[in-house]
XYZ file of C-alpha atoms in Angstrom:
712
model
C -24.001 3.791 34.156
C -24.863 1.745 37.260
C -26.169 -1.074 35.082
C -22.665 -1.747 33.791
C -20.815 -1.222 37.067
C -22.898 -3.945 38.732
C -20.785 -6.473 36.858
C -17.849 -5.501 39.097
C -19.681 -5.217 42.431
C -17.888 -8.310 43.643
C -16.790 -11.830 42.862
C -20.350 -13.207 42.990
C -21.663 -10.597 40.543
C -18.803 -11.337 38.157
C -19.427 -15.088 38.301
C -23.151 -14.582 37.773
C -22.371 -12.438 34.723
C -20.152 -15.134 33.228
C -22.762 -17.821 33.898
C -25.509 -15.645 32.419
C -23.394 -15.076 29.317
C -22.878 -18.822 28.921
C -26.605 -19.464 29.313
C -27.498 -16.791 26.758
C -24.879 -18.145 24.365
C -26.204 -21.687 24.730
C -29.743 -20.421 24.151
C -28.699 -18.634 20.960
C -26.905 -21.703 19.642
C -29.953 -23.772 20.563
C -32.351 -21.662 18.524
C -33.936 -23.544 15.627
C -32.472 -22.464 12.331
C -35.325 -21.311 10.076
C -35.446 -22.012 6.382
C -33.586 -19.414 4.372
C -36.154 -17.479 2.290
C -35.733 -17.642 -1.456
C -34.020 -14.534 -2.823
C -36.348 -11.902 -4.258
C -34.408 -12.311 -7.501
C -31.070 -13.561 -8.755
C -29.603 -10.097 -8.145
C -31.599 -9.301 -5.010
C -33.439 -6.466 -6.766
C -37.164 -5.841 -6.307
C -39.851 -6.064 -9.005
C -39.349 -2.375 -9.653
C -36.506 -3.400 -11.949
C -37.004 -4.849 -15.430
C -34.575 -7.710 -14.925
C -36.541 -8.945 -11.910
C -39.835 -8.668 -13.790
C -38.340 -10.736 -16.606
C -37.147 -13.323 -14.097
C -40.683 -13.633 -12.677
C -42.291 -13.827 -16.124
C -39.878 -16.554 -17.205
C -41.593 -18.816 -14.673
C -44.475 -18.948 -17.165
C -42.235 -20.364 -19.906
C -41.796 -24.095 -20.557
C -38.024 -23.845 -19.979
C -38.179 -21.657 -16.860
C -35.924 -23.964 -14.843
C -33.312 -24.595 -17.525
C -29.983 -22.826 -18.088
C -27.375 -23.765 -20.704
C -23.874 -24.696 -19.670
C -21.545 -23.898 -22.564
C -18.693 -26.279 -23.356
C -15.885 -24.366 -25.085
C -13.214 -26.275 -27.000
C -10.058 -24.911 -28.623
C -6.538 -26.079 -29.385
C -3.692 -25.245 -27.028
C -1.825 -23.503 -29.876
C -4.965 -21.554 -30.922
C -4.787 -23.152 -34.382
C -7.982 -24.170 -36.236
C -9.621 -27.342 -34.989
C -8.736 -30.423 -37.036
C -11.173 -33.024 -38.317
C -10.043 -35.414 -35.591
C -10.664 -32.703 -33.006
C -14.202 -32.220 -34.290
C -14.806 -35.952 -34.363
C -13.667 -36.241 -30.744
C -15.965 -33.365 -29.802
C -18.919 -34.992 -31.568
C -18.269 -38.155 -29.584
C -18.123 -36.214 -26.335
C -21.325 -34.369 -27.242
C -23.174 -37.657 -27.383
C -21.899 -38.505 -23.891
C -22.993 -35.103 -22.607
C -26.590 -35.778 -23.562
C -27.144 -37.620 -20.276
C -26.694 -34.321 -18.410
C -29.033 -32.360 -20.669
C -32.683 -31.642 -20.006
C -34.554 -33.710 -22.577
C -31.601 -36.063 -23.032
C -30.103 -34.381 -26.103
C -27.721 -31.584 -27.022
C -27.463 -29.564 -30.211
C -24.552 -30.212 -32.597
C -21.354 -28.312 -31.916
C -21.093 -24.785 -33.333
C -17.708 -23.873 -34.807
C -16.533 -20.267 -35.038
C -16.052 -18.698 -38.497
C -12.264 -18.914 -38.146
C -12.487 -22.554 -37.071
C -10.482 -22.062 -33.852
C -13.235 -22.473 -31.262
C -16.234 -24.773 -30.947
C -19.052 -24.693 -28.451
C -21.708 -27.112 -27.291
C -24.682 -25.880 -25.252
C -25.847 -28.345 -22.598
C -29.209 -27.359 -21.042
C -29.075 -28.075 -17.291
C -31.956 -28.169 -14.841
C -31.895 -25.533 -12.091
C -34.986 -26.858 -10.305
C -33.035 -28.343 -7.382
C -31.040 -25.240 -6.500
C -27.517 -23.907 -6.851
C -25.804 -26.767 -5.052
C -27.229 -29.317 -7.471
C -26.269 -27.114 -10.428
C -22.703 -26.960 -9.096
C -22.626 -30.761 -8.836
C -23.884 -31.131 -12.415
C -21.215 -28.770 -13.714
C -18.552 -30.738 -11.846
C -19.763 -34.005 -13.381
C -19.878 -32.358 -16.797
C -16.265 -31.266 -16.477
C -15.228 -34.746 -15.392
C -16.938 -36.262 -18.422
C -14.916 -33.996 -20.721
C -11.560 -35.053 -19.276
C -11.096 -37.774 -21.923
C -10.838 -35.378 -24.866
C -7.405 -35.289 -26.593
C -4.598 -33.579 -24.680
C -4.074 -31.067 -27.496
C -7.487 -29.563 -26.775
C -8.309 -26.995 -24.115
C -11.782 -27.587 -22.728
C -13.703 -25.268 -20.415
C -17.289 -25.177 -19.198
C -18.732 -21.683 -18.927
C -22.139 -20.013 -18.958
C -24.381 -19.072 -16.036
C -24.397 -22.550 -14.382
C -20.591 -22.710 -14.539
C -20.209 -19.258 -12.978
C -22.578 -20.378 -10.206
C -20.544 -23.539 -9.657
C -17.215 -21.705 -9.593
C -18.534 -19.072 -7.205
C -19.767 -21.820 -4.893
C -16.422 -23.606 -5.103
C -14.218 -20.602 -4.374
C -16.167 -19.933 -1.168
C -15.771 -23.511 0.093
C -13.843 -23.284 3.344
C -13.536 -19.503 3.005
C -15.325 -18.858 6.313
C -12.906 -21.114 8.187
C -9.910 -19.517 6.478
C -11.220 -16.051 7.283
C -11.799 -16.957 10.934
C -8.337 -18.487 11.367
C -6.487 -15.643 9.644
C -8.479 -12.974 11.495
C -7.941 -14.661 14.856
C -4.221 -14.998 14.125
C -3.930 -11.308 13.205
C -5.817 -10.228 16.337
C -3.744 -12.535 18.557
C -0.474 -11.227 17.114
C -1.451 -7.581 17.532
C -2.701 -8.157 21.083
C 0.595 -9.845 21.954
C 2.523 -6.901 20.534
C 0.263 -4.442 22.335
C 0.386 -5.983 25.807
C 3.615 -8.032 25.764
C 2.036 -10.373 28.276
C 1.813 -14.156 27.898
C -1.682 -14.214 29.437
C -3.539 -10.930 28.975
C -4.096 -11.272 25.224
C -5.872 -14.613 25.643
C -8.872 -13.225 27.530
C -10.010 -10.579 25.016
C -9.270 -12.932 22.124
C -11.476 -15.686 23.588
C -14.269 -13.233 24.363
C -14.081 -11.691 20.894
C -13.951 -15.067 19.121
C -16.953 -16.286 21.114
C -18.802 -13.068 20.254
C -18.085 -13.582 16.562
C -19.358 -17.161 16.580
C -22.434 -16.138 18.569
C -23.113 -13.381 16.046
C -22.948 -15.712 13.066
C -25.325 -18.165 14.734
C -27.752 -15.398 15.665
C -27.588 -13.984 12.154
C -28.616 -17.378 10.781
C -31.873 -16.941 12.701
C -32.462 -13.181 12.641
C -31.924 -12.384 8.957
C -34.336 -15.054 7.632
C -36.832 -13.990 10.322
C -37.024 -10.624 8.541
C -37.863 -12.419 5.310
C -34.458 -11.628 3.818
C -32.352 -14.206 2.031
C -28.978 -14.734 3.738
C -26.172 -15.328 1.272
C -23.351 -16.832 3.251
C -19.820 -16.004 2.195
C -19.769 -12.310 1.378
C -22.336 -11.230 3.998
C -21.078 -13.421 6.832
C -17.461 -12.689 5.922
C -17.872 -8.923 6.259
C -19.942 -9.312 9.439
C -17.283 -11.586 10.939
C -14.499 -9.098 10.241
C -16.531 -6.206 11.634
C -17.283 -8.065 14.875
C -13.644 -9.013 15.369
C -12.512 -5.451 14.757
C -15.173 -3.641 16.794
C -15.154 -6.040 19.747
C -11.355 -5.941 19.979
C -11.348 -2.140 19.778
C -13.805 -1.911 22.664
C -11.728 -4.418 24.616
C -8.582 -2.348 24.109
C -10.347 0.778 25.322
C -11.716 -0.930 28.430
C -8.458 -2.675 29.351
C -6.474 0.554 28.946
C -8.792 2.394 31.321
C -8.883 -0.561 33.741
C -5.090 -0.613 33.861
C -5.135 3.114 34.547
C -7.578 2.714 37.428
C -5.583 -0.181 38.910
C -2.774 2.310 39.521
C -5.204 4.328 41.633
C -7.251 1.660 43.392
C -6.100 -1.259 45.512
C -9.357 -3.122 45.001
C -9.657 -4.410 41.448
C -13.465 -4.401 41.591
C -13.455 -0.698 42.473
C -10.983 -0.088 39.653
C -13.203 -1.898 37.161
C -16.286 0.035 38.258
C -14.396 3.281 37.705
C -13.190 2.061 34.308
C -16.714 1.123 33.260
C -18.098 4.479 34.348
C -15.575 6.220 32.091
C -15.667 3.865 29.077
C -19.331 2.871 28.849
C -20.379 6.181 27.298
C -17.798 6.261 24.473
C -18.283 2.545 23.757
C -22.055 2.952 23.588
C -21.742 6.109 21.491
C -19.262 4.445 19.167
C -21.274 1.247 18.855
C -24.540 3.111 18.372
C -22.954 5.136 15.595
C -21.830 1.979 13.816
C -25.226 0.309 14.315
C -27.109 3.316 12.960
C -24.642 3.598 10.101
C -24.940 0.010 8.911
C -28.716 0.003 9.382
C -28.959 2.645 6.656
C -28.221 -0.256 4.302
C -31.791 -1.413 4.966
C -32.756 1.328 2.507
C -30.701 -0.336 -0.218
C -32.284 -1.834 -3.325
C -29.937 -4.811 -2.966
C -31.165 -7.676 -0.800
C -27.582 -8.613 0.106
C -27.019 -5.129 1.507
C -30.155 -5.413 3.621
C -28.950 -8.750 4.973
C -25.559 -7.178 5.667
C -27.235 -4.346 7.593
C -28.944 -6.751 9.986
C -25.892 -9.009 10.307
C -23.473 -6.166 11.065
C -25.846 -4.377 13.446
C -26.365 -7.634 15.354
C -22.626 -8.169 15.556
C -21.861 -4.679 16.867
C -24.586 -4.964 19.523
C -23.037 -8.244 20.666
C -19.586 -6.613 20.597
C -20.777 -3.817 22.906
C -22.439 -6.259 25.294
C -19.367 -8.477 25.469
C -17.101 -5.468 26.138
C -19.335 -4.015 28.865
C -20.422 -7.210 30.625
C -18.500 -10.383 29.771
C -14.973 -8.997 29.430
C -15.077 -6.932 32.671
C -16.336 -9.950 34.596
C -13.569 -12.164 33.216
C -10.877 -9.575 33.932
C -11.823 -8.989 37.579
C -12.131 -12.716 38.253
C -8.621 -13.350 36.944
C -7.087 -10.489 38.944
C -4.033 -8.284 38.503
C -1.735 -11.192 37.746
C -3.269 -11.360 34.296
C -1.094 -8.342 33.377
C 2.177 -10.135 34.269
C 4.986 -9.213 33.846
C 3.761 -5.571 33.796
C 1.380 -5.779 36.756
C -0.143 -2.358 37.594
C 0.176 -1.530 41.314
C -1.196 1.408 43.254
C 1.260 4.264 42.961
C 3.447 2.410 40.470
C 4.752 4.675 37.713
C 3.216 4.316 34.295
C 5.571 5.100 31.506
C 4.671 8.405 29.870
C 3.203 8.445 26.398
C 6.150 10.565 25.372
C 5.531 10.205 21.650
C 1.954 11.452 21.928
C 2.935 14.181 24.354
C 5.630 15.473 22.004
C 3.268 15.250 19.057
C 0.593 17.217 20.899
C 3.128 19.841 21.934
C 4.279 20.213 18.323
C 0.715 20.606 17.073
C -0.268 23.150 19.749
C 2.669 25.406 18.826
C 1.493 25.879 15.208
C -2.073 24.525 15.040
C -3.253 26.471 11.986
C -0.368 25.483 9.658
C -0.592 21.898 10.937
C -4.323 21.750 10.205
C -3.720 23.214 6.750
C -0.949 20.710 5.959
C -3.043 17.763 7.151
C -5.953 18.947 5.018
C -3.692 19.354 1.992
C -2.349 15.836 2.490
C -5.877 14.411 2.534
C -6.754 16.456 -0.547
C -3.642 15.237 -2.337
C -4.505 11.614 -1.663
C -8.076 12.232 -2.802
C -6.753 13.424 -6.174
C -5.575 9.868 -6.774
C -9.191 8.917 -7.394
C -9.764 11.364 -10.255
C -9.258 8.690 -12.903
C -11.235 6.034 -11.077
C -13.135 3.493 -13.175
C -16.179 1.646 -11.877
C -17.926 -1.511 -13.006
C -16.305 -4.943 -13.153
C -17.428 -7.299 -15.896
C -18.454 -10.815 -14.960
C -15.073 -12.220 -15.965
C -13.266 -9.666 -13.783
C -14.930 -10.563 -10.470
C -12.447 -13.198 -9.306
C -8.935 -12.708 -7.950
C -7.917 -16.121 -9.310
C -9.362 -16.944 -12.730
C -11.755 -19.937 -12.542
C -12.624 -22.199 -15.457
C -15.863 -20.375 -16.276
C -13.948 -17.125 -16.815
C -11.264 -18.825 -18.921
C -13.973 -20.392 -21.069
C -15.774 -17.079 -21.545
C -12.523 -15.395 -22.595
C -11.783 -18.163 -25.106
C -15.294 -17.897 -26.503
C -14.993 -14.114 -26.860
C -11.954 -14.576 -29.145
C -14.040 -16.184 -31.873
C -17.713 -15.588 -31.078
C -19.595 -12.489 -29.935
C -18.638 -11.924 -26.292
C -22.267 -12.161 -25.187
C -22.759 -15.659 -26.588
C -22.592 -17.383 -23.201
C -25.317 -15.210 -21.690
C -27.960 -14.028 -24.152
C -30.223 -11.177 -23.129
C -33.848 -12.226 -22.617
C -36.555 -10.006 -24.097
C -40.035 -10.825 -22.791
C -43.148 -9.890 -24.732
C -46.558 -11.339 -25.512
C -46.778 -14.037 -28.222
C -48.643 -11.770 -30.639
C -45.814 -9.229 -30.761
C -42.894 -11.682 -30.766
C -41.976 -11.241 -34.450
C -42.104 -7.443 -34.284
C -39.953 -7.448 -31.143
C -37.519 -9.859 -32.819
C -37.102 -7.460 -35.737
C -36.700 -4.423 -33.477
C -34.083 -6.173 -31.342
C -32.055 -7.313 -34.337
C -31.837 -3.741 -35.630
C -30.179 -2.343 -32.485
C -26.494 -1.377 -32.727
C -24.380 -3.740 -30.638
C -26.710 -6.728 -31.109
C -24.935 -9.662 -32.757
C -28.042 -11.791 -33.269
C -31.645 -12.209 -32.175
C -33.651 -15.411 -32.374
C -36.987 -16.691 -31.096
C -36.839 -18.282 -27.668
C -39.293 -20.355 -25.656
C -42.930 -19.266 -25.626
C -45.917 -19.910 -23.403
C -49.585 -19.046 -23.605
C -49.152 -15.463 -22.385
C -45.400 -14.833 -22.620
C -42.842 -15.200 -25.394
C -39.077 -14.763 -25.181
C -36.599 -13.448 -27.711
C -32.952 -14.402 -27.106
C -30.532 -11.609 -28.013
C -26.752 -12.044 -28.179
C -24.727 -8.866 -27.640
C -21.386 -8.132 -29.250
C -19.920 -6.652 -26.054
C -18.639 -8.575 -23.056
C -21.239 -8.791 -20.264
C -20.822 -6.147 -17.578
C -18.848 -3.674 -19.693
C -19.842 -0.105 -20.516
C -20.503 -1.133 -24.126
C -22.814 -3.881 -22.927
C -24.675 -1.414 -20.694
C -25.187 0.975 -23.603
C -26.569 -1.811 -25.756
C -28.970 -2.919 -23.016
C -30.278 0.652 -22.717
C -30.726 0.974 -26.484
C -32.374 -2.447 -26.666
C -34.865 -1.526 -23.955
C -35.811 1.656 -25.757
C -36.223 -0.174 -29.074
C -38.397 -3.077 -27.911
C -40.515 -0.938 -25.569
C -41.444 1.196 -28.582
C -42.997 -1.774 -30.403
C -46.788 -1.240 -30.241
C -48.671 -3.805 -28.179
C -45.494 -5.574 -27.051
C -46.052 -5.396 -23.287
C -46.077 -8.762 -21.480
C -48.412 -9.455 -18.527
C -47.926 -7.276 -15.442
C -45.881 -8.808 -12.629
C -47.474 -8.727 -9.174
C -46.232 -5.690 -7.265
C -44.920 -3.907 -10.364
C -46.402 -1.203 -12.539
C -47.864 -2.244 -15.885
C -45.043 -2.231 -18.468
C -45.258 0.114 -21.440
C -43.712 -2.420 -23.778
C -41.469 -5.473 -23.986
C -39.069 -6.012 -21.094
C -35.343 -6.773 -21.235
C -33.736 -9.021 -18.632
C -31.319 -11.881 -18.195
C -27.968 -11.879 -16.439
C -26.463 -9.092 -18.553
C -29.405 -6.741 -18.014
C -29.531 -7.674 -14.334
C -25.899 -6.608 -13.958
C -26.756 -3.255 -15.509
C -29.759 -2.881 -13.197
C -27.544 -3.651 -10.200
C -25.189 -0.852 -11.200
C -28.117 1.549 -11.483
C -29.408 0.394 -8.096
C -25.998 1.040 -6.548
C -26.040 4.590 -7.912
C -29.510 5.147 -6.476
C -28.408 3.737 -3.105
C -25.425 6.079 -2.980
C -27.579 9.143 -3.555
C -30.093 8.096 -0.911
C -27.979 6.542 1.834
C -24.921 8.810 1.908
C -26.695 11.929 3.202
C -28.774 9.876 5.634
C -25.775 8.236 7.302
C -24.015 11.600 7.585
C -27.078 13.087 9.281
C -27.342 10.132 11.673
C -23.666 10.244 12.625
C -23.866 13.994 13.062
C -26.924 13.634 15.304
C -25.137 11.113 17.533
C -22.162 13.458 17.856
C -24.403 16.422 18.693
C -26.120 14.441 21.451
C -22.810 13.141 22.783
C -20.844 16.401 22.703
C -23.796 18.731 23.303
C -22.535 21.162 20.687
C -22.526 21.858 16.953
C -19.057 22.992 15.908
C -17.185 19.860 16.987
C -19.734 17.445 15.429
C -19.708 19.305 12.105
C -15.908 19.354 12.007
C -15.676 15.665 12.908
C -18.127 14.694 10.155
C -16.175 16.797 7.644
C -12.908 15.113 8.639
C -14.475 11.681 8.144
C -15.702 12.669 4.671
C -12.238 13.974 3.794
C -10.704 10.762 5.090
C -13.044 8.685 2.900
C -12.107 10.501 -0.303
C -8.417 10.352 0.613
C -8.595 6.614 1.288
C -10.501 6.061 -1.956
C -7.852 7.941 -3.919
C -4.961 6.140 -2.236
C -6.630 2.745 -2.659
C -7.350 3.392 -6.338
C -3.679 4.145 -6.969
C -2.897 0.790 -5.366
C -5.580 -1.054 -7.350
C -4.615 0.524 -10.663
C -0.822 0.591 -10.509
C 0.091 -2.277 -8.166
C -2.661 -4.896 -8.042
C -3.796 -4.403 -11.623
C -7.530 -4.356 -10.910
C -9.339 -3.143 -14.045
C -12.008 -1.158 -12.183
C -13.782 -0.620 -8.896
C -16.862 -2.759 -8.384
C -19.957 -0.569 -8.489
C -21.136 -1.796 -5.075
C -17.871 -1.044 -3.284
C -18.350 2.715 -2.951
C -21.495 2.428 -0.846
C -20.187 -0.251 1.516
C -16.794 1.408 1.925
C -18.441 4.755 2.685
C -20.840 3.279 5.244
C -18.100 1.393 7.075
C -15.575 4.221 6.972
C -17.993 6.872 8.195
C -19.349 4.640 10.952
C -15.971 3.264 12.037
C -13.836 6.316 11.306
C -15.798 8.529 13.654
C -15.197 6.009 16.465
C -11.658 7.160 17.130
C -12.725 10.773 17.128
C -15.402 9.862 19.678
C -12.813 8.174 21.911
C -10.495 11.189 21.683
C -13.021 14.017 21.927
C -15.085 12.528 24.769
C -11.864 12.168 26.774
C -10.836 15.726 25.844
C -14.208 17.058 26.980
C -13.884 15.162 30.252
C -10.400 16.537 30.925
C -11.309 20.051 29.739
C -13.577 20.412 32.771
C -10.454 20.446 34.912
C -7.829 22.116 32.744
C -9.561 23.844 29.812
C -9.863 22.901 26.141
C -6.185 23.268 25.232
C -4.747 21.207 28.065
C -7.729 18.854 27.998
C -7.030 17.953 24.372
C -3.307 17.555 25.104
C -4.088 15.259 28.023
C -6.586 13.255 25.966
C -4.082 12.862 23.149
C -1.414 11.593 25.561
C -3.742 9.215 27.374
C -5.608 7.801 24.382
C -2.777 7.915 21.857
C -1.523 4.407 22.479
C -4.855 2.649 22.831
C -6.498 4.352 19.844
C -3.480 3.728 17.643
C -3.453 0.074 18.671
C -7.192 -0.167 18.023
C -6.938 1.527 14.641
C -4.028 -0.568 13.428
C -5.824 -3.701 14.581
C -9.095 -2.767 12.865
C -7.255 -1.876 9.667
C -5.406 -5.193 9.715
C -8.626 -7.118 10.334
C -10.364 -5.518 7.353
C -7.311 -6.181 5.203
C -7.900 -9.869 5.964
C -10.913 -9.695 3.619
C -8.273 -10.049 0.925
C -8.081 -13.792 1.646
C -11.584 -14.176 0.193
C -11.787 -14.949 -3.536
C -13.729 -11.961 -4.880
C -12.102 -8.716 -5.991
C -15.072 -6.833 -4.536
C -14.278 -7.998 -0.998
C -10.574 -7.290 -1.454
C -11.397 -3.748 -2.570
C -13.707 -3.124 0.393
C -11.074 -4.446 2.789
C -8.263 -2.311 1.378
C -10.295 0.922 1.200
C -11.505 0.522 4.787
C -7.994 -0.450 5.912
C -6.453 2.677 4.357
C -9.269 4.863 5.666
C -9.001 3.588 9.229
C -5.242 4.146 9.202
C -5.746 7.711 7.969
C -8.369 8.325 10.654
C -6.134 6.857 13.330
C -2.744 8.259 12.398
C -3.584 11.583 10.754
C -7.119 12.783 11.446
C -7.393 11.832 15.112
C -3.725 12.436 15.912
C -3.095 15.694 14.072
C -6.073 17.287 12.351
C -8.729 17.126 15.084
C -6.362 18.319 17.871
C -5.143 21.150 15.618
C -8.717 22.280 14.960
C -9.467 22.171 18.691
C -6.355 24.227 19.473
C -7.284 26.822 16.841
C -10.850 27.220 18.103
C -10.287 26.797 21.834
C -13.543 26.757 23.809
C -15.422 27.636 20.611
C -14.770 24.017 19.569
C -17.687 23.029 21.847
C -20.060 25.823 20.732
C -22.883 26.366 21.509
C -22.191 24.071 24.440
C -19.891 25.094 27.246
C -17.269 23.374 29.278
C -18.141 23.841 32.931
C -14.791 24.286 34.632
C -14.299 22.155 37.755
C -10.691 22.288 38.989
C -11.527 19.647 41.580
C -12.709 17.117 38.987
C -10.833 13.787 39.077
C -7.652 13.833 37.056
C -7.398 11.607 34.031
C -4.127 10.120 35.139
C -2.436 9.607 38.443
C 0.524 11.838 39.067
C 0.413 12.972 35.486
C 1.209 9.567 34.105
C -1.160 8.266 31.458
C -1.744 4.606 30.885
C -1.914 2.911 27.568
C -1.161 -0.538 26.148
C 2.435 -1.451 26.835
C 3.291 -2.067 23.217
C 2.195 1.419 22.246
C 5.072 3.208 23.996
C 7.857 4.777 22.061
């Protein structure tokens, strides 16, 4: 590890490292920002999927760049609309014509019970989402003059786009400030020093900003569309958590070495020699784990893979180069008022020592009880529901959702977003008849047509994104594909269709759910194999890696069950978003194994001197404080995702938060040590621990070092 120890060779080397880091950072910020590639589709799915093929074929239609915003009007008391209400709406409809493509809107449609009216305003989407959001805002302003007794809402696809854009305005800044505040508070509690917490926080914050700027360049360079908000938000949280964890590990070992060495540069070199391997192993595991998302069907997941991998690489580099240089330049006084001196006593990790002693007395019953606890929590997920409808995506209900709910009271729920069936003009009438005969279809009518492509607009009875809607989409696809000669032209890169194709927002949502299921089946075993391979290489054995992977899997199911109980009974979430399972699993497996790596690599190091039993006890005492601090911090940082406006991000944050806490407080603290005590030296099989009684002790005079705030 000489490459890393060179940072602490002396004052000059440390200064050169800091200067080099500043130069590299300036170079990254100075990189030209490339144009963001257009998304492969509205959902990020490839042309393998029908909804994407329909989206491509719609470019051949005269109205390919037009989407209707739906103005929904009802009375506050839900009574039927009066004649004066309808007259006011007719007057407003005339004013809305200036927003419409073609300069005109259709007359208002009134529901059979007379309580709700709608006006469809075709908006141009040619200038992108931002322009659509502006048009929707102007449309809403123009409707403000309707009588006070009326409730007016703009919904439909353009309105959902506008509301999604609006709820993310300023979200990145909010996320950064809240995350930084959480990290600062936990570092203050951990170190109880007025100065020490500032250094890692500044390094971590700079790393996070550098990551986001690099991601702006790297992701588009791979030809992948970067959707800011969800992708950058998760990447930001991951960088803050991982970089701070690595900083805690390094500082804990540096403090330990300062009690042995008078020269702080020598102490830092010793700390780097001992921490570089677990940090690199941990970071590599996370990088490999998130890179499995490159196999996802979802373009957003592929962007997330590159963004998160970039961030973790930067986190490792900052922990192994920049932070050590800053610490040695600032000297021992940085730890004031708890300055570590050579020979000074370090307070024992009595809590962790007592816990280890309790586990070693009855390791088999302890392991069984811990396993039963994880299994019990996992049972909480037996009734889990997946799949959020479009109106259930937001934590705070925006106007588009309120309008869709009002519309669903009096019109078919799918009115705002008709399903698009694409066929060739010669088969349009036959496809229209087949679509109208499908159970769950409220209506079918001819849509726009071009020379080679014709569209049939189908309104479903079910709310978009629900199980009933999915069933209708499946039945509709079967029905229209069976119409002889109904296939539209073949999309470039796709196989020739057998018949008419079904797309639109509703069908795209269904395709996304199917893609998530496919991703789960493909990526889950791959990430487990990758993590297992890293552990085998690191520990040079098989038993320990297999057990560690099994504990991480158990922790995932336990966290999922516990989180679902919280979602269902406390937060009132109707279901789990279909994309959450994959992301939560990837992050929990990659991050959860980190703490086991920190513990087990230290146990293996100490076992050379004292044997497996005492080595694990020593490792538990020495790492107990720092790993607990790191785990609590990472859990808190992921919980911060709850400040973002989408239920999906809140769910990911809570599941990962619960899982990290279980890994930190139960799996790493109790279950893994108990398994090691039960197996003894067989824990490392087929590898061996080469006993070396003269190996350097982990702690001077039997006194382990850990963050000050972690003592009992």
